[in-house]
CSV table of C-alpha atoms in Angstrom, one decimal:
chain,number,residue,atom,x,y,z
A,205,MET,CA,323.2,-27.4,208.4
A,206,VAL,CA,323.7,-24.4,210.7
A,207,THR,CA,321.5,-24.8,213.7
A,208,ASP,CA,319.6,-21.5,213.7
A,209,ARG,CA,320.3,-20.0,210.4
A,210,SER,CA,318.5,-16.7,210.5
A,211,PRO,CA,316.3,-15.6,207.6
A,212,ALA,CA,315.8,-12.5,209.7
A,213,LEU,CA,319.5,-11.6,209.4
A,214,ASP,CA,319.5,-12.5,205.7
A,215,ARG,CA,316.8,-9.9,205.3
A,216,VAL,CA,318.9,-7.4,207.1
A,217,PHE,CA,321.8,-7.9,204.8
A,218,HIS,CA,319.6,-7.8,201.7
A,219,ALA,CA,318.0,-4.6,203.0
A,220,LEU,CA,321.5,-3.0,203.5
A,221,ALA,CA,322.7,-4.0,200.1
A,222,HIS,CA,320.9,-1.2,198.3
A,223,PRO,CA,322.4,2.3,198.4
A,224,ALA,CA,318.9,4.0,198.4
A,225,ARG,CA,317.9,2.0,201.5
A,226,ARG,CA,321.2,2.9,203.3
A,227,ALA,CA,320.5,6.5,202.4
A,228,ILE,CA,317.0,6.2,203.9
A,229,LEU,CA,318.5,4.7,207.1
A,230,ARG,CA,320.9,7.5,207.4
A,231,GLN,CA,318.1,10.0,207.2
A,232,LEU,CA,316.3,8.2,210.0
A,233,THR,CA,319.3,8.0,212.3
A,234,ASN,CA,318.2,10.8,214.5
A,235,SER,CA,314.6,11.5,213.7
A,236,GLU,CA,311.4,10.1,212.5
A,237,ARG,CA,310.4,11.1,208.9
A,238,ASN,CA,307.4,10.5,206.7
A,239,LEU,CA,307.6,9.0,203.3
A,240,SER,CA,307.5,12.2,201.3
A,241,GLU,CA,310.4,13.6,203.4
A,242,LEU,CA,312.4,10.4,202.7
A,243,SER,CA,311.7,10.3,198.9
A,244,ALA,CA,312.5,14.0,198.2
A,245,PRO,CA,316.3,14.0,198.8
A,246,LEU,CA,316.6,10.8,196.9
A,247,ARG,CA,314.7,12.2,194.0
A,248,MET,CA,312.6,9.1,194.1
A,249,SER,CA,309.0,8.6,193.3
A,250,PHE,CA,306.7,8.0,196.3
A,251,PRO,CA,305.9,4.3,195.3
A,252,ALA,CA,309.6,3.6,194.9
A,253,ALA,CA,310.5,5.0,198.3
A,254,SER,CA,307.6,3.1,199.8
A,255,LYS,CA,308.9,-0.1,198.2
A,256,HIS,CA,312.3,0.5,199.8
A,257,VAL,CA,310.8,1.2,203.2
A,258,ARG,CA,308.8,-2.0,202.9
A,259,VAL,CA,312.1,-4.0,202.5
A,260,LEU,CA,313.5,-2.2,205.5
A,261,GLU,CA,310.4,-2.9,207.5
A,262,ARG,CA,310.5,-6.6,206.6
A,263,ALA,CA,314.1,-6.6,207.9
A,264,ARG,CA,312.8,-4.9,211.0
A,265,LEU,CA,315.2,-2.1,210.5
A,266,VAL,CA,312.5,0.5,210.2
A,267,ARG,CA,309.1,0.7,211.9
A,268,ARG,CA,306.3,2.7,210.3
A,269,ARG,CA,303.3,4.2,212.1
A,270,ILE,CA,300.4,5.8,210.3
A,271,VAL,CA,299.0,9.1,211.5
A,272,GLY,CA,296.2,10.3,209.3
A,273,ARG,CA,297.6,10.2,205.8
A,274,SER,CA,301.2,10.4,207.0
A,275,HIS,CA,303.4,7.3,207.1
A,276,LEU,CA,306.0,8.1,209.8
A,277,CYS,CA,309.1,6.0,209.7
A,278,ARG,CA,311.7,5.5,212.4
A,279,ILE,CA,314.8,3.4,212.6
A,280,GLU,CA,315.0,0.2,214.8
A,281,GLY,CA,318.7,-0.3,215.7
A,282,GLU,CA,318.8,-3.7,217.3
A,283,PRO,CA,319.1,-6.0,214.2
A,284,LEU,CA,322.0,-3.9,212.9
A,285,ALA,CA,323.7,-4.2,216.2
A,286,ASP,CA,323.3,-8.0,216.1
A,287,ALA,CA,324.7,-8.3,212.6
A,288,SER,CA,327.7,-6.3,213.4
A,289,LYS,CA,328.4,-8.3,216.6
A,290,TRP,CA,328.6,-11.5,214.6
A,291,LEU,CA,330.9,-10.0,212.1
A,292,GLU,CA,333.1,-8.7,214.8
A,293,GLY,CA,333.3,-12.2,216.4
A,294,TYR,CA,334.2,-13.7,213.1
A,295,ARG,CA,336.9,-11.0,212.6
A,296,GLU,CA,338.2,-11.6,216.2
A,297,VAL,CA,338.8,-15.3,215.5
A,298,TRP,CA,340.8,-14.5,212.3
A,299,GLU,CA,342.7,-11.6,214.0
A,300,ARG,CA,343.7,-13.9,216.8
A,301,SER,CA,345.0,-16.5,214.3
A,302,TYR,CA,346.9,-13.9,212.2
A,303,ALA,CA,348.4,-12.4,215.4
A,304,ALA,CA,349.7,-15.9,216.2
A,305,LEU,CA,351.0,-16.1,212.6
A,306,ASP,CA,352.8,-12.7,213.1
A,307,GLU,CA,354.7,-14.3,216.1
A,308,LEU,CA,355.5,-17.5,214.2
A,309,LEU,CA,356.9,-15.5,211.3
A,310,GLU,CA,359.2,-13.5,213.7
A,311,GLU,CA,360.5,-16.8,215.0
A,312,MET,CA,361.0,-18.1,211.5
A,313,LYS,CA,362.9,-14.9,210.5
A,314,VAL,CA,365.3,-15.3,213.5
A,315,LYS,CA,365.9,-18.9,212.5
A,316,GLU,CA,366.7,-17.8,208.9
A,317,ARG,CA,369.1,-15.1,210.1
A,318,ARG,CA,370.9,-17.6,212.4
A,319,LYS,CA,371.1,-20.1,209.6
A,320,ARG,CA,372.6,-17.5,207.2
A,321,GLY,CA,375.0,-16.4,209.9
A,322,ASN,CA,376.3,-19.9,210.4
A,323,ASP,CA,376.7,-20.4,206.7
A,324,PRO,CA,380.2,-19.2,205.7
A,325,SER,CA,379.3,-19.2,201.9
B,134,MET,CA,352.4,-1.6,205.2
B,135,LYS,CA,349.7,-1.7,207.8
B,136,ASN,CA,348.9,-5.1,209.2
B,137,LYS,CA,345.2,-4.7,209.6
B,138,LEU,CA,342.8,-7.5,208.7
B,139,THR,CA,340.1,-6.5,206.3
B,140,ILE,CA,337.0,-8.7,205.6
B,141,ALA,CA,334.6,-7.9,202.9
B,142,ALA,CA,331.9,-9.4,200.7
B,143,ARG,CA,332.6,-9.4,197.0
B,144,GLY,CA,330.2,-10.2,194.2
B,145,ASP,CA,327.6,-12.7,194.9
B,146,ARG,CA,329.4,-15.5,196.5
B,147,GLU,CA,332.8,-14.4,197.9
B,148,ILE,CA,334.3,-13.2,201.1
B,149,VAL,CA,337.7,-11.6,200.7
B,150,MET,CA,340.2,-11.2,203.6
B,151,THR,CA,343.4,-9.3,203.3
B,152,ARG,CA,346.3,-9.0,205.7
B,153,ASP,CA,349.9,-7.9,205.5
B,154,PHE,CA,352.8,-9.6,207.2
B,155,ASP,CA,356.3,-8.3,208.1
B,156,ALA,CA,358.0,-11.3,206.5
B,157,PRO,CA,359.2,-12.4,203.1
B,158,ARG,CA,356.8,-14.4,201.0
B,159,PRO,CA,358.6,-17.8,201.2
B,160,LEU,CA,358.2,-17.8,205.0
B,161,VAL,CA,354.5,-16.9,204.7
B,162,TRP,CA,354.0,-19.7,202.1
B,163,ASP,CA,355.7,-22.2,204.4
B,164,ALA,CA,353.6,-21.1,207.3
B,165,HIS,CA,350.5,-21.9,205.2
B,166,THR,CA,351.6,-25.2,203.8
B,167,LYS,CA,353.8,-27.1,206.4
B,168,PRO,CA,351.6,-28.8,208.9
B,169,GLU,CA,354.0,-28.3,211.9
B,170,LEU,CA,353.8,-24.5,211.1
B,171,VAL,CA,350.1,-24.3,210.3
B,172,LYS,CA,349.1,-25.8,213.7
B,173,ARG,CA,351.1,-23.0,215.4
B,174,TRP,CA,348.7,-20.3,214.2
B,175,LEU,CA,345.5,-21.6,212.6
B,176,LEU,CA,343.9,-21.8,216.1
B,177,GLY,CA,340.4,-20.5,216.1
B,178,PRO,CA,339.0,-19.0,219.3
B,179,ALA,CA,340.8,-19.2,222.6
B,180,GLY,CA,340.7,-22.6,224.3
B,181,TRP,CA,341.0,-24.7,221.2
B,182,THR,CA,344.0,-26.8,220.1
B,183,MET,CA,344.7,-28.3,216.7
B,184,PRO,CA,345.4,-32.1,217.2
B,185,VAL,CA,345.2,-33.0,213.5
B,186,CYS,CA,346.9,-31.1,210.8
B,187,GLU,CA,347.6,-33.1,207.7
B,188,ILE,CA,348.7,-31.6,204.3
B,189,ASP,CA,349.5,-33.4,201.1
B,190,LEU,CA,350.6,-30.4,199.2
B,191,ARG,CA,350.1,-31.3,195.5
B,192,ILE,CA,347.3,-30.9,193.0
B,193,GLY,CA,344.7,-33.5,194.0
B,194,GLY,CA,346.3,-33.9,197.4
B,195,LYS,CA,344.1,-33.7,200.5
B,196,TYR,CA,344.4,-31.7,203.7
B,197,ARG,CA,342.6,-32.3,206.9
B,198,TYR,CA,342.4,-30.1,210.1
B,199,VAL,CA,340.7,-31.0,213.4
B,200,TRP,CA,340.4,-28.5,216.2
B,201,LYS,CA,339.5,-29.6,219.8
B,202,LYS,CA,338.0,-27.5,222.5
B,203,SER,CA,340.1,-28.1,225.7
B,204,SER,CA,337.3,-27.6,228.2
B,205,ASP,CA,334.9,-30.3,226.9
B,206,GLY,CA,336.9,-32.2,224.2
B,207,HIS,CA,334.5,-31.2,221.5
B,208,GLU,CA,336.0,-31.6,218.0
B,209,MET,CA,335.6,-29.7,214.8
B,210,GLY,CA,337.0,-31.1,211.6
B,211,MET,CA,337.3,-29.8,208.1
B,212,GLY,CA,339.3,-30.7,205.0
B,213,GLY,CA,339.5,-30.5,201.2
B,214,VAL,CA,341.5,-31.1,198.1
B,215,PHE,CA,344.2,-28.9,196.5
B,216,ARG,CA,343.4,-27.6,193.0
B,217,GLU,CA,346.4,-25.4,192.5
B,218,VAL,CA,349.7,-25.3,194.2
B,219,SER,CA,351.9,-22.5,192.8
B,220,ALA,CA,354.7,-21.8,195.4
B,221,PRO,CA,355.1,-19.2,196.7
B,222,THR,CA,352.3,-17.2,195.0
B,223,ARG,CA,349.0,-19.1,194.9
B,224,LEU,CA,347.2,-21.9,196.6
B,225,VAL,CA,343.7,-23.1,195.8
B,226,ALA,CA,341.8,-25.7,197.7
B,227,THR,CA,338.3,-26.8,198.4
B,228,GLU,CA,336.9,-26.6,201.9
B,229,ARG,CA,334.2,-28.5,203.7
B,230,PHE,CA,333.5,-28.8,207.4
B,231,ASP,CA,332.5,-32.1,208.9
B,232,ASP,CA,329.5,-30.5,210.6
B,233,ALA,CA,328.5,-28.1,207.8
B,234,TRP,CA,327.7,-24.6,209.0
B,235,TYR,CA,327.2,-23.4,205.4
B,236,PRO,CA,325.7,-25.4,202.6
B,237,GLY,CA,328.0,-27.2,200.1
B,238,GLU,CA,331.7,-26.7,199.5
B,239,ALA,CA,333.7,-23.6,199.4
B,240,ILE,CA,336.9,-22.8,197.4
B,241,ASP,CA,339.7,-21.1,199.2
B,242,THR,CA,342.2,-19.1,197.1
B,243,THR,CA,345.3,-17.8,199.0
B,244,GLU,CA,347.4,-15.3,197.1
B,245,LEU,CA,350.7,-13.9,198.3
B,246,ALA,CA,352.4,-10.8,196.9
B,247,GLU,CA,355.8,-9.5,198.2
B,248,ARG,CA,357.2,-6.0,198.3
B,249,SER,CA,360.4,-4.9,200.0
B,250,GLY,CA,360.5,-8.1,202.1
B,251,LYS,CA,356.9,-7.8,203.3
B,252,THR,CA,354.0,-10.0,202.2
B,253,SER,CA,350.4,-9.1,201.4
B,254,LEU,CA,348.0,-12.0,201.7
B,255,THR,CA,344.6,-12.2,200.1
B,256,LEU,CA,342.3,-15.0,201.0
B,257,THR,CA,339.2,-15.4,198.9
B,258,VAL,CA,336.6,-17.8,200.0
B,259,GLU,CA,334.0,-18.6,197.3
B,260,TYR,CA,330.8,-20.2,198.4
B,261,GLU,CA,328.4,-22.3,196.3
B,262,SER,CA,325.6,-19.7,196.5
B,263,ARG,CA,324.9,-16.2,197.5
B,264,GLU,CA,322.7,-17.5,200.3
B,265,ALA,CA,325.6,-19.6,201.6
B,266,ARG,CA,328.0,-16.6,201.5
B,267,ASP,CA,325.5,-14.3,203.1
B,268,GLY,CA,324.8,-16.9,205.8
B,269,VAL,CA,328.5,-17.0,206.7
B,270,LEU,CA,328.6,-13.2,207.0
B,271,ALA,CA,325.2,-12.8,208.7
B,272,GLY,CA,325.9,-15.6,211.2
B,273,PRO,CA,323.6,-18.1,212.8
B,274,MET,CA,321.8,-15.8,215.0
B,275,SER,CA,318.1,-15.3,215.5
B,276,SER,CA,316.9,-11.7,215.4
B,277,GLY,CA,316.8,-10.1,218.8
B,278,MET,CA,319.4,-12.4,220.4
B,279,GLU,CA,322.6,-11.2,221.9
B,280,ALA,CA,325.5,-12.9,220.2
B,281,GLY,CA,328.6,-12.6,222.3
B,282,TYR,CA,332.0,-14.0,221.4
B,283,ASP,CA,331.3,-17.2,223.4
B,284,ARG,CA,328.3,-17.9,221.3
B,285,LEU,CA,330.3,-17.4,218.1
B,286,GLU,CA,332.8,-19.9,219.5
B,287,GLU,CA,330.1,-22.4,220.1
B,288,LEU,CA,328.5,-22.0,216.7
B,289,LEU,CA,331.5,-21.6,214.5
B,290,PHE,CA,333.4,-24.6,215.8
B,291,SER,CA,331.0,-27.0,217.5
B,292,LEU,CA,327.7,-27.5,215.7
B,293,LYS,CA,326.0,-30.3,217.5
B,294,GLY,CA,322.4,-31.5,217.2
B,295,THR,CA,321.8,-29.2,214.3
B,296,LYS,CA,318.3,-28.9,213.1
B,297,ARG,CA,316.9,-27.1,210.1
């Protein structure tokens, strides 16, 4: 099995899979917001928003601090950066292979043209 | 046609890659099915060669690939069985790595479509479970660790001393 399979990163992808949670993250991109502020634009009940924030917290994408009765949420960027780095690496491996395939196909096309050129029929 | 690689998750268990090529379909098919051609491009990261590339292209036939890292000789093998061979349109085969980096077996479906002498390739890899698929996409990284390209190279092609 994979040596350090990461349940942490599984949680990130699960968290990102829901559009409401992505919307919450977008709202938090530049500022801290409390739960009421997060639930209003999504027309979501407070408990529903809280549930989504809990999923985001478990994925360590969002951190919550409680000030009086306010639950202030802010985005934590690092897990997202890690996830996208992996995917970029996976992509780079495949892009390298397909770039080599592009070159091979050019070679094959030249050979085909030469073959057809030599064939009088 | 733009020749940009797209990678996306689809449904519960699939990863779908698409890529266009400036070549007619029979050439792209040959490049995917003739061992002397496959080893020219299916390379993996920089610094790896492909010393083994065997393809028995028929339903029930087997294929086997082994890559070797030049710097330390480390090898990574994979292989499978063909389930469908419909030249030059569709190729379906199972896939399993010697040192498994995802659980179970995957099914690779390669589909080629041609238009005006250019070929669109769609490669669908179907994993046994959503967890397996998500693990491939998410990668074997611990939260908080930097994962550079070198590390990907290590993990993707040379899983040694794996522990779970």
